[in-house]
Amino acid sequence: MPLLLRTLLFGIVTLLVVFLIIDDIAEVERKTANTGHARKTNSPELIPKPHRKAAAKVDPTALPRLGKDLNHHNRNNNTAKVYPDNWTFNRTLSKIIRKNVLKFLDPERDISILKGTFKLGDIIHYVFDRHSTTNISENLYRLLPTVSPMKNQHHRTCAIVGNSGILLNSSCGPEIDSHDFVIRCNLAPVQEYSQDVGLRTNLVTMNPSVVQRAFQDLVSEEWRERFLQRLQSLSGSVLWIPAFMAKGGEERVEWALRLILRHTVDVRTAFPSLRLLHAVRGFWLTNNVHIKRPTTGLLMYTMATRFCDEIHLYGFWPFHLDPQGKAVKYHYYDALKYEYTSRSSPHTMPLEFRTLNTLHRQGALRLHTGVCGAEKAPRKQLQ
């Protein structure tokens, strides 16, 4: 074959090979771009987006991906994205979460130390200050329950009421009170805010610091009377006091216990087990939600999965602006300031919120962040 012809054929073959390589590269780039676009636009979800009703079969291996997805998508985002609320309860996913929680703790048991567990005078190491100790005082021993305050309790719907200023002007009070069981946090006042937060209380938490912050350390007869009235308003409720979490609150706990005993206040006291916080944190860490220390709200949600079928959250909003860009108070009832993303804070509130928001979108819980009765209206999205 003449040299010229061979050279021409070689050139043609070479061009064909180059063309095929370029075509292959372009195809790879198109696929990569599409994948990247999908990753950016798809919200992190606990379960695949259902084509059937929310109670459809759920992949039980999907839950551990939650925190990883949230960390990846929201690491540098300090606001929240609020989605239109066409909410349907996902009973299957709710049961999966309950089952997974029970692998780490049993809230019925861990909600309180029982009288048979300790004796008067026993030494207790604080959960977060293991080098420091306290003793089971006479007053505390007298108020230890003999059986779990939540023994054999189960409710169809429960409300957990946080204290964010997002509740102001929400008109959520009647809706909150309509639930079968209502959990509140840190003795927040309700009477003067009842239209927005309701009145009913079945369980309320009381961190020792609340006595100092909300009742001025009972420095006068007036503040002691206010504190007593707040306790008496809880008639029949469970008062959950984390007495052994951190050193510094033992005196305030004693003041509260003394008032309860002296005035025969009608409350059922509970003192969380020493393993509770670590167990709750372990559950979320195992699911890749990297919290430092769970907030009271997240603790209550985790425990409520044991007692409640359908859980509704109100007053959970750890951002300075609402979805419409209006300022939101840290607490609905005071002027306390708080930096939600401070490195010195023991909590990781924005991450907790996004975790709960993901569960909301999947139907495991309902997160109320707007005006009650108007949640089906479209809402603005914050970027």
mmCIF file of C-alpha atoms in Angstrom:
data_model
loop_
_atom_site.group_PDB
_atom_site.id
_atom_site.type_symbol
_atom_site.label_atom_id
_atom_site.label_comp_id
_atom_site.label_asym_id
_atom_site.label_seq_id
_atom_site.Cartn_x
_atom_site.Cartn_y
_atom_site.Cartn_z
ATOM 1 C CA MET A 1 0.000 0.000 0.000
ATOM 2 C CA PRO A 2 1.448 3.402 -0.943
ATOM 3 C CA LEU A 3 2.866 5.396 1.931
ATOM 4 C CA LEU A 4 0.483 8.263 1.283
ATOM 5 C CA LEU A 5 -2.596 6.014 1.550
ATOM 6 C CA ARG A 6 -1.323 4.387 4.742
ATOM 7 C CA THR A 7 -0.708 7.830 6.257
ATOM 8 C CA LEU A 8 -4.214 8.954 5.295
ATOM 9 C CA LEU A 9 -5.867 5.866 6.836
ATOM 10 C CA PHE A 10 -3.816 6.256 10.010
ATOM 11 C CA GLY A 11 -4.910 9.872 10.278
ATOM 12 C CA ILE A 12 -8.574 8.950 9.852
ATOM 13 C CA VAL A 13 -8.388 6.214 12.525
ATOM 14 C CA THR A 14 -6.612 8.586 14.907
ATOM 15 C CA LEU A 15 -9.310 11.212 14.431
ATOM 16 C CA LEU A 16 -12.026 8.629 15.091
ATOM 17 C CA VAL A 17 -10.315 7.509 18.340
ATOM 18 C CA VAL A 18 -9.916 11.110 19.521
ATOM 19 C CA PHE A 19 -13.567 11.816 18.727
ATOM 20 C CA LEU A 20 -14.722 8.781 20.764
ATOM 21 C CA ILE A 21 -12.542 9.779 23.731
ATOM 22 C CA ILE A 22 -13.896 13.328 23.704
ATOM 23 C CA ASP A 23 -17.454 11.980 23.517
ATOM 24 C CA ASP A 24 -16.819 9.685 26.511
ATOM 25 C CA ILE A 25 -15.364 12.540 28.556
ATOM 26 C CA ALA A 26 -18.361 14.745 27.762
ATOM 27 C CA GLU A 27 -20.746 11.990 28.866
ATOM 28 C CA VAL A 28 -18.901 11.581 32.186
ATOM 29 C CA GLU A 29 -19.008 15.341 32.741
ATOM 30 C CA ARG A 30 -22.767 15.429 32.069
ATOM 31 C CA LYS A 31 -23.393 12.643 34.563
ATOM 32 C CA THR A 32 -21.173 14.289 37.158
ATOM 33 C CA ALA A 33 -22.943 17.607 36.732
ATOM 34 C CA ASN A 34 -26.350 15.958 37.066
ATOM 35 C CA THR A 35 -25.265 14.116 40.199
ATOM 36 C CA GLY A 36 -23.882 17.287 41.727
ATOM 37 C CA HIS A 37 -27.083 19.137 40.899
ATOM 38 C CA ALA A 38 -29.152 16.412 42.534
ATOM 39 C CA ARG A 39 -27.039 16.572 45.676
ATOM 40 C CA LYS A 40 -27.479 20.307 45.914
ATOM 41 C CA THR A 41 -31.207 20.379 45.306
ATOM 42 C CA ASN A 42 -32.444 17.325 47.192
ATOM 43 C CA SER A 43 -33.238 17.819 50.889
ATOM 44 C CA PRO A 44 -31.655 15.331 53.296
ATOM 45 C CA GLU A 45 -34.274 12.740 54.165
ATOM 46 C CA LEU A 46 -34.600 9.912 56.612
ATOM 47 C CA ILE A 47 -36.408 7.777 54.066
ATOM 48 C CA PRO A 48 -36.713 7.865 50.253
ATOM 49 C CA LYS A 49 -39.352 10.264 48.998
ATOM 50 C CA PRO A 50 -42.503 8.132 49.052
ATOM 51 C CA HIS A 51 -44.662 7.547 46.002
ATOM 52 C CA ARG A 52 -47.333 6.189 48.287
ATOM 53 C CA LYS A 53 -48.791 7.299 51.606
ATOM 54 C CA ALA A 54 -46.407 8.183 54.436
ATOM 55 C CA ALA A 55 -47.121 4.935 56.220
ATOM 56 C CA ALA A 56 -45.518 2.989 53.416
ATOM 57 C CA LYS A 57 -42.661 0.595 54.135
ATOM 58 C CA VAL A 58 -39.577 2.412 55.434
ATOM 59 C CA ASP A 59 -35.949 1.479 55.024
ATOM 60 C CA PRO A 60 -34.759 0.970 58.639
ATOM 61 C CA THR A 61 -31.154 1.577 57.609
ATOM 62 C CA ALA A 62 -31.946 5.131 56.489
ATOM 63 C CA LEU A 63 -32.005 6.727 59.963
ATOM 64 C CA PRO A 64 -28.226 6.667 60.597
ATOM 65 C CA ARG A 65 -27.654 8.882 57.543
ATOM 66 C CA LEU A 66 -29.558 11.779 59.100
ATOM 67 C CA GLY A 67 -26.804 13.675 60.893
ATOM 68 C CA LYS A 68 -24.224 13.124 58.155
ATOM 69 C CA ASP A 69 -26.554 14.599 55.567
ATOM 70 C CA LEU A 70 -27.421 17.547 57.775
ATOM 71 C CA ASN A 71 -23.804 18.301 58.591
ATOM 72 C CA HIS A 72 -22.893 18.154 54.890
ATOM 73 C CA HIS A 73 -25.681 20.424 53.710
ATOM 74 C CA ASN A 74 -25.926 22.866 56.619
ATOM 75 C CA ARG A 75 -22.441 23.212 58.101
ATOM 76 C CA ASN A 76 -22.173 26.908 57.287
ATOM 77 C CA ASN A 77 -25.846 27.833 57.299
ATOM 78 C CA ASN A 78 -27.102 29.634 60.404
ATOM 79 C CA THR A 79 -30.681 30.115 59.273
ATOM 80 C CA ALA A 80 -33.490 27.670 58.648
ATOM 81 C CA LYS A 81 -35.360 26.587 55.564
ATOM 82 C CA VAL A 82 -39.101 26.326 56.210
ATOM 83 C CA TYR A 83 -41.120 24.123 53.906
ATOM 84 C CA PRO A 84 -44.799 24.245 52.953
ATOM 85 C CA ASP A 85 -46.579 22.092 55.474
ATOM 86 C CA ASN A 86 -48.534 19.291 53.824
ATOM 87 C CA TRP A 87 -47.852 17.064 56.793
ATOM 88 C CA THR A 88 -48.904 13.428 57.188
ATOM 89 C CA PHE A 89 -48.053 11.314 60.200
ATOM 90 C CA ASN A 90 -45.617 8.513 59.318
ATOM 91 C CA ARG A 91 -46.495 5.886 61.894
ATOM 92 C CA THR A 92 -43.969 3.391 60.529
ATOM 93 C CA LEU A 93 -41.030 5.761 60.893
ATOM 94 C CA SER A 94 -42.226 6.803 64.350
ATOM 95 C CA LYS A 95 -42.158 3.157 65.445
ATOM 96 C CA ILE A 96 -38.664 2.683 63.991
ATOM 97 C CA ILE A 97 -37.367 5.647 65.990
ATOM 98 C CA ARG A 98 -39.028 4.361 69.173
ATOM 99 C CA LYS A 99 -37.430 0.961 68.644
ATOM 100 C CA ASN A 100 -33.998 2.520 68.085
ATOM 101 C CA VAL A 101 -34.300 4.757 71.163
ATOM 102 C CA LEU A 102 -35.097 1.707 73.289
ATOM 103 C CA LYS A 103 -31.741 0.214 72.304
ATOM 104 C CA PHE A 104 -30.077 3.023 74.280
ATOM 105 C CA LEU A 105 -32.473 3.786 77.125
ATOM 106 C CA ASP A 106 -35.903 3.032 78.491
ATOM 107 C CA PRO A 107 -37.506 6.426 79.200
ATOM 108 C CA GLU A 108 -40.109 4.865 81.500
ATOM 109 C CA ARG A 109 -37.289 3.719 83.758
ATOM 110 C CA ASP A 110 -34.729 6.473 83.135
ATOM 111 C CA ILE A 111 -37.140 9.353 83.666
ATOM 112 C CA SER A 112 -36.412 9.111 87.383
ATOM 113 C CA ILE A 113 -34.275 7.504 90.030
ATOM 114 C CA LEU A 114 -36.518 5.426 92.279
ATOM 115 C CA LYS A 115 -36.538 5.258 96.049
ATOM 116 C CA GLY A 116 -35.310 1.673 96.074
ATOM 117 C CA THR A 117 -32.214 2.612 94.043
ATOM 118 C CA PHE A 118 -30.518 4.801 96.670
ATOM 119 C CA LYS A 119 -30.533 5.229 100.426
ATOM 120 C CA LEU A 120 -30.629 8.405 102.467
ATOM 121 C CA GLY A 121 -27.146 9.925 102.560
ATOM 122 C CA ASP A 122 -25.782 8.006 99.561
ATOM 123 C CA ILE A 123 -23.066 9.808 97.609
ATOM 124 C CA ILE A 124 -23.866 10.798 94.001
ATOM 125 C CA HIS A 125 -21.297 11.867 91.395
ATOM 126 C CA TYR A 126 -22.552 14.650 89.136
ATOM 127 C CA VAL A 127 -23.061 13.592 85.527
ATOM 128 C CA PHE A 128 -21.004 16.440 84.035
ATOM 129 C CA ASP A 129 -18.705 17.011 87.011
ATOM 130 C CA ARG A 130 -17.634 13.497 87.903
ATOM 131 C CA HIS A 131 -15.030 14.736 90.380
ATOM 132 C CA SER A 132 -17.751 16.504 92.405
ATOM 133 C CA THR A 133 -20.324 14.764 94.579
ATOM 134 C CA THR A 134 -23.489 15.433 96.520
ATOM 135 C CA ASN A 135 -25.590 13.406 98.916
ATOM 136 C CA ILE A 136 -29.151 12.150 98.824
ATOM 137 C CA SER A 137 -30.696 14.635 101.250
ATOM 138 C CA GLU A 138 -33.626 13.849 103.488
ATOM 139 C CA ASN A 139 -35.993 16.056 101.480
ATOM 140 C CA LEU A 140 -34.900 14.565 98.177
ATOM 141 C CA TYR A 141 -35.191 11.022 99.510
ATOM 142 C CA ARG A 142 -38.720 11.699 100.735
ATOM 143 C CA LEU A 143 -39.715 12.906 97.259
ATOM 144 C CA LEU A 144 -38.104 10.102 95.264
ATOM 145 C CA PRO A 145 -40.897 8.185 93.527
ATOM 146 C CA THR A 146 -41.360 4.520 94.380
ATOM 147 C CA VAL A 147 -42.461 3.710 90.799
ATOM 148 C CA SER A 148 -41.873 5.517 87.520
ATOM 149 C CA PRO A 149 -44.184 8.545 87.132
ATOM 150 C CA MET A 150 -44.751 7.380 83.540
ATOM 151 C CA LYS A 151 -45.333 3.718 84.290
ATOM 152 C CA ASN A 152 -47.796 2.147 81.843
ATOM 153 C CA GLN A 153 -48.606 5.521 80.282
ATOM 154 C CA HIS A 154 -49.175 5.792 76.553
ATOM 155 C CA HIS A 155 -50.843 8.623 74.663
ATOM 156 C CA ARG A 156 -52.101 9.089 71.134
ATOM 157 C CA THR A 157 -50.878 12.688 70.748
ATOM 158 C CA CYS A 158 -48.396 14.689 72.805
ATOM 159 C CA ALA A 159 -47.290 18.322 72.692
ATOM 160 C CA ILE A 160 -43.785 19.367 73.708
ATOM 161 C CA VAL A 161 -43.680 23.114 74.272
ATOM 162 C CA GLY A 162 -40.349 24.878 73.967
ATOM 163 C CA ASN A 163 -39.870 28.486 75.046
ATOM 164 C CA SER A 164 -38.855 30.316 71.865
ATOM 165 C CA GLY A 165 -40.369 33.707 71.117
ATOM 166 C CA ILE A 166 -41.702 32.161 67.895
ATOM 167 C CA LEU A 167 -44.750 31.288 70.022
ATOM 168 C CA LEU A 168 -45.743 34.930 70.509
ATOM 169 C CA ASN A 169 -48.846 35.803 68.453
ATOM 170 C CA SER A 170 -49.075 32.185 67.296
ATOM 171 C CA SER A 171 -52.551 31.526 68.778
ATOM 172 C CA CYS A 172 -51.361 27.970 69.454
ATOM 173 C CA GLY A 173 -52.690 27.790 73.029
ATOM 174 C CA PRO A 174 -56.001 25.978 72.354
ATOM 175 C CA GLU A 175 -54.295 23.537 69.984
ATOM 176 C CA ILE A 176 -51.552 22.749 72.523
ATOM 177 C CA ASP A 177 -54.132 22.146 75.248
ATOM 178 C CA SER A 178 -56.078 19.783 72.965
ATOM 179 C CA HIS A 179 -53.307 17.160 73.017
ATOM 180 C CA ASP A 180 -53.566 14.117 75.265
ATOM 181 C CA PHE A 181 -50.312 14.895 77.111
ATOM 182 C CA VAL A 182 -48.473 18.242 77.344
ATOM 183 C CA ILE A 183 -44.789 18.591 78.235
ATOM 184 C CA ARG A 184 -43.311 22.005 79.080
ATOM 185 C CA CYS A 185 -39.770 23.172 79.717
ATOM 186 C CA ASN A 186 -38.201 24.954 82.686
ATOM 187 C CA LEU A 187 -41.279 26.230 84.500
ATOM 188 C CA ALA A 188 -42.039 28.743 81.769
ATOM 189 C CA PRO A 189 -44.977 30.990 82.684
ATOM 190 C CA VAL A 190 -48.259 30.221 80.957
ATOM 191 C CA GLN A 191 -51.088 32.183 82.561
ATOM 192 C CA GLU A 192 -50.378 35.544 80.929
ATOM 193 C CA TYR A 193 -49.476 33.902 77.579
ATOM 194 C CA SER A 194 -52.202 31.267 77.482
ATOM 195 C CA GLN A 195 -53.601 32.270 74.067
ATOM 196 C CA ASP A 196 -50.235 31.458 72.489
ATOM 197 C CA VAL A 197 -48.848 28.684 74.723
ATOM 198 C CA GLY A 198 -51.885 27.144 76.443
ATOM 199 C CA LEU A 199 -52.410 26.303 80.104
ATOM 200 C CA ARG A 200 -52.401 22.542 80.361
ATOM 201 C CA THR A 201 -49.322 20.832 81.815
ATOM 202 C CA ASN A 202 -48.778 17.119 82.436
ATOM 203 C CA LEU A 203 -44.994 17.188 82.791
ATOM 204 C CA VAL A 204 -42.685 20.161 83.250
ATOM 205 C CA THR A 205 -38.921 20.333 83.637
ATOM 206 C CA MET A 206 -37.128 22.555 86.161
ATOM 207 C CA ASN A 207 -33.399 23.059 85.775
ATOM 208 C CA PRO A 208 -31.971 24.379 89.075
ATOM 209 C CA SER A 209 -30.798 27.525 87.255
ATOM 210 C CA VAL A 210 -34.455 28.477 86.694
ATOM 211 C CA VAL A 211 -34.789 29.295 90.396
ATOM 212 C CA GLN A 212 -31.999 31.835 90.051
ATOM 213 C CA ARG A 213 -32.927 33.238 86.632
ATOM 214 C CA ALA A 214 -36.724 33.357 86.797
ATOM 215 C CA PHE A 215 -37.313 33.669 90.549
ATOM 216 C CA GLN A 216 -34.318 35.739 91.670
ATOM 217 C CA ASP A 217 -32.934 32.977 93.899
ATOM 218 C CA LEU A 218 -35.941 33.449 96.190
ATOM 219 C CA VAL A 219 -34.234 36.440 97.805
ATOM 220 C CA SER A 220 -37.469 37.881 99.200
ATOM 221 C CA GLU A 221 -40.845 36.747 100.427
ATOM 222 C CA GLU A 222 -42.381 38.070 97.216
ATOM 223 C CA TRP A 223 -40.199 35.816 95.031
ATOM 224 C CA ARG A 224 -40.743 32.820 97.295
ATOM 225 C CA GLU A 225 -44.489 33.356 96.976
ATOM 226 C CA ARG A 226 -44.244 33.608 93.168
ATOM 227 C CA PHE A 227 -42.268 30.395 93.019
ATOM 228 C CA LEU A 228 -44.725 28.611 95.301
ATOM 229 C CA GLN A 229 -47.677 29.778 93.206
ATOM 230 C CA ARG A 230 -46.010 28.471 90.058
ATOM 231 C CA LEU A 231 -45.471 25.090 91.693
ATOM 232 C CA GLN A 232 -49.054 24.983 92.984
ATOM 233 C CA SER A 233 -50.363 25.733 89.491
ATOM 234 C CA LEU A 234 -48.913 22.386 88.365
ATOM 235 C CA SER A 235 -51.524 20.426 90.300
ATOM 236 C CA GLY A 236 -51.151 16.725 89.493
ATOM 237 C CA SER A 237 -48.269 17.209 87.046
ATOM 238 C CA VAL A 238 -44.862 15.539 86.962
ATOM 239 C CA LEU A 239 -42.115 17.979 88.029
ATOM 240 C CA TRP A 240 -38.874 16.752 86.435
ATOM 241 C CA ILE A 241 -35.796 18.092 88.246
ATOM 242 C CA PRO A 242 -32.311 17.237 86.876
ATOM 243 C CA ALA A 243 -30.720 17.429 90.316
ATOM 244 C CA PHE A 244 -27.525 15.501 89.557
ATOM 245 C CA MET A 245 -26.387 16.930 86.233
ATOM 246 C CA ALA A 246 -23.919 19.652 87.241
ATOM 247 C CA LYS A 247 -22.558 21.026 90.484
ATOM 248 C CA GLY A 248 -23.860 24.381 91.668
ATOM 249 C CA GLY A 249 -27.617 23.863 91.799
ATOM 250 C CA GLU A 250 -27.992 21.648 94.860
ATOM 251 C CA GLU A 251 -29.062 24.519 97.150
ATOM 252 C CA ARG A 252 -31.750 25.647 94.702
ATOM 253 C CA VAL A 253 -33.047 22.089 94.398
ATOM 254 C CA GLU A 254 -33.310 21.929 98.190
ATOM 255 C CA TRP A 255 -35.285 25.187 98.293
ATOM 256 C CA ALA A 256 -37.789 23.769 95.813
ATOM 257 C CA LEU A 257 -38.109 20.456 97.638
ATOM 258 C CA ARG A 258 -38.577 22.217 100.980
ATOM 259 C CA LEU A 259 -41.432 24.321 99.597
ATOM 260 C CA ILE A 260 -43.106 21.272 98.043
ATOM 261 C CA LEU A 261 -43.006 19.378 101.336
ATOM 262 C CA ARG A 262 -43.899 22.312 103.574
ATOM 263 C CA HIS A 263 -46.929 23.315 101.517
ATOM 264 C CA THR A 264 -47.914 19.807 100.375
ATOM 265 C CA VAL A 265 -47.760 20.871 96.743
ATOM 266 C CA ASP A 266 -49.629 18.420 94.510
ATOM 267 C CA VAL A 267 -46.841 17.420 92.118
ATOM 268 C CA ARG A 268 -45.156 14.115 91.333
ATOM 269 C CA THR A 269 -41.423 14.716 91.463
ATOM 270 C CA ALA A 270 -38.967 12.949 89.164
ATOM 271 C CA PHE A 271 -35.159 13.051 89.149
ATOM 272 C CA PRO A 272 -33.578 11.701 85.931
ATOM 273 C CA SER A 273 -31.284 8.696 86.111
ATOM 274 C CA LEU A 274 -27.546 9.277 86.037
ATOM 275 C CA ARG A 275 -27.244 7.574 82.642
ATOM 276 C CA LEU A 276 -30.043 9.435 80.858
ATOM 277 C CA LEU A 277 -28.148 12.298 79.196
ATOM 278 C CA HIS A 278 -25.275 10.100 78.024
ATOM 279 C CA ALA A 279 -27.740 7.531 76.677
ATOM 280 C CA VAL A 280 -29.719 10.168 74.760
ATOM 281 C CA ARG A 281 -26.538 11.711 73.384
ATOM 282 C CA GLY A 282 -25.343 8.223 72.404
ATOM 283 C CA PHE A 283 -28.535 7.594 70.447
ATOM 284 C CA TRP A 284 -28.146 10.774 68.403
ATOM 285 C CA LEU A 285 -24.393 10.388 67.923
ATOM 286 C CA THR A 286 -24.938 6.866 66.619
ATOM 287 C CA ASN A 287 -27.299 8.425 64.081
ATOM 288 C CA ASN A 288 -24.593 10.940 63.104
ATOM 289 C CA VAL A 289 -26.206 13.926 64.835
ATOM 290 C CA HIS A 290 -23.130 15.392 66.502
ATOM 291 C CA ILE A 291 -24.533 17.308 69.459
ATOM 292 C CA LYS A 292 -22.403 18.364 72.428
ATOM 293 C CA ARG A 293 -25.122 18.081 75.032
ATOM 294 C CA PRO A 294 -28.827 17.579 74.249
ATOM 295 C CA THR A 295 -31.098 20.494 75.093
ATOM 296 C CA THR A 296 -34.098 19.964 77.355
ATOM 297 C CA GLY A 297 -36.318 20.014 74.268
ATOM 298 C CA LEU A 298 -34.389 17.254 72.499
ATOM 299 C CA LEU A 299 -34.298 15.227 75.725
ATOM 300 C CA MET A 300 -38.066 15.499 76.059
ATOM 301 C CA TYR A 301 -38.638 14.524 72.423
ATOM 302 C CA THR A 302 -36.363 11.500 72.713
ATOM 303 C CA MET A 303 -38.127 10.350 75.875
ATOM 304 C CA ALA A 304 -41.582 11.092 74.487
ATOM 305 C CA THR A 305 -41.059 8.597 71.660
ATOM 306 C CA ARG A 306 -41.603 5.940 74.348
ATOM 307 C CA PHE A 307 -44.952 7.301 75.584
ATOM 308 C CA CYS A 308 -46.513 9.005 72.578
ATOM 309 C CA ASP A 309 -47.647 7.867 69.157
ATOM 310 C CA GLU A 310 -47.778 11.276 67.499
ATOM 311 C CA ILE A 311 -45.528 14.058 68.798
ATOM 312 C CA HIS A 312 -46.045 17.766 68.096
ATOM 313 C CA LEU A 313 -43.374 20.363 68.876
ATOM 314 C CA TYR A 314 -44.143 24.034 69.560
ATOM 315 C CA GLY A 315 -41.768 26.851 70.443
ATOM 316 C CA PHE A 316 -38.688 25.238 68.892
ATOM 317 C CA TRP A 317 -36.889 27.948 66.899
ATOM 318 C CA PRO A 318 -33.185 28.687 67.583
ATOM 319 C CA PHE A 319 -32.800 31.621 65.211
ATOM 320 C CA HIS A 320 -32.943 35.368 65.709
ATOM 321 C CA LEU A 321 -35.349 35.931 62.798
ATOM 322 C CA ASP A 322 -38.595 34.212 61.880
ATOM 323 C CA PRO A 323 -39.334 33.012 58.299
ATOM 324 C CA GLN A 324 -40.603 36.489 57.423
ATOM 325 C CA GLY A 325 -37.423 38.143 58.700
ATOM 326 C CA LYS A 326 -38.922 39.544 61.920
ATOM 327 C CA ALA A 327 -36.941 39.456 65.168
ATOM 328 C CA VAL A 328 -37.650 36.521 67.494
ATOM 329 C CA LYS A 329 -37.038 36.630 71.247
ATOM 330 C CA TYR A 330 -34.989 33.823 72.782
ATOM 331 C CA HIS A 331 -37.755 33.201 75.341
ATOM 332 C CA TYR A 332 -41.333 34.273 74.769
ATOM 333 C CA TYR A 333 -41.559 35.510 78.366
ATOM 334 C CA ASP A 334 -38.344 37.476 79.033
ATOM 335 C CA ALA A 335 -35.584 39.543 77.437
ATOM 336 C CA LEU A 336 -32.760 37.003 77.755
ATOM 337 C CA LYS A 337 -30.205 37.160 74.931
ATOM 338 C CA TYR A 338 -28.483 34.056 73.569
ATOM 339 C CA GLU A 339 -25.971 33.276 70.847
ATOM 340 C CA TYR A 340 -27.194 30.056 69.277
ATOM 341 C CA THR A 341 -23.889 29.204 67.640
ATOM 342 C CA SER A 342 -21.515 30.202 70.463
ATOM 343 C CA ARG A 343 -18.640 27.756 70.863
ATOM 344 C CA SER A 344 -18.891 28.159 74.634
ATOM 345 C CA SER A 345 -22.463 26.873 74.645
ATOM 346 C CA PRO A 346 -22.952 23.238 75.703
ATOM 347 C CA HIS A 347 -25.777 22.939 73.159
ATOM 348 C CA THR A 348 -25.922 22.755 69.370
ATOM 349 C CA MET A 349 -29.365 24.239 68.857
ATOM 350 C CA PRO A 350 -29.414 24.952 65.093
ATOM 351 C CA LEU A 351 -28.269 21.390 64.338
ATOM 352 C CA GLU A 352 -30.908 19.991 66.694
ATOM 353 C CA PHE A 353 -33.557 22.075 64.941
ATOM 354 C CA ARG A 354 -32.519 20.874 61.495
ATOM 355 C CA THR A 355 -32.600 17.300 62.746
ATOM 356 C CA LEU A 356 -36.145 17.789 64.051
ATOM 357 C CA ASN A 357 -37.091 19.592 60.834
ATOM 358 C CA THR A 358 -35.922 16.608 58.796
ATOM 359 C CA LEU A 359 -37.996 14.298 60.996
ATOM 360 C CA HIS A 360 -40.938 16.663 60.487
ATOM 361 C CA ARG A 361 -40.623 16.460 56.700
ATOM 362 C CA GLN A 362 -40.548 12.689 56.966
ATOM 363 C CA GLY A 363 -43.680 12.633 59.141
ATOM 364 C CA ALA A 364 -42.073 11.231 62.316
ATOM 365 C CA LEU A 365 -43.070 14.338 64.289
ATOM 366 C CA ARG A 366 -44.784 17.642 63.582
ATOM 367 C CA LEU A 367 -42.837 20.854 64.079
ATOM 368 C CA HIS A 368 -45.091 23.905 64.436
ATOM 369 C CA THR A 369 -43.320 27.165 63.560
ATOM 370 C CA GLY A 370 -46.144 29.418 62.405
ATOM 371 C CA VAL A 371 -49.598 30.590 63.377
ATOM 372 C CA CYS A 372 -51.714 27.647 64.454
ATOM 373 C CA GLY A 373 -54.584 26.956 62.109
ATOM 374 C CA ALA A 374 -52.670 28.520 59.214
ATOM 375 C CA GLU A 375 -49.862 25.992 58.781
ATOM 376 C CA LYS A 376 -51.058 24.779 55.401
ATOM 377 C CA ALA A 377 -50.472 28.193 53.863
ATOM 378 C CA PRO A 378 -47.248 28.481 51.825
ATOM 379 C CA ARG A 379 -44.326 29.878 53.782
ATOM 380 C CA LYS A 380 -41.347 31.884 52.725
ATOM 381 C CA GLN A 381 -38.046 30.019 52.602
ATOM 382 C CA LEU A 382 -35.001 31.419 54.350
ATOM 383 C CA GLN A 383 -31.711 30.656 52.608
#
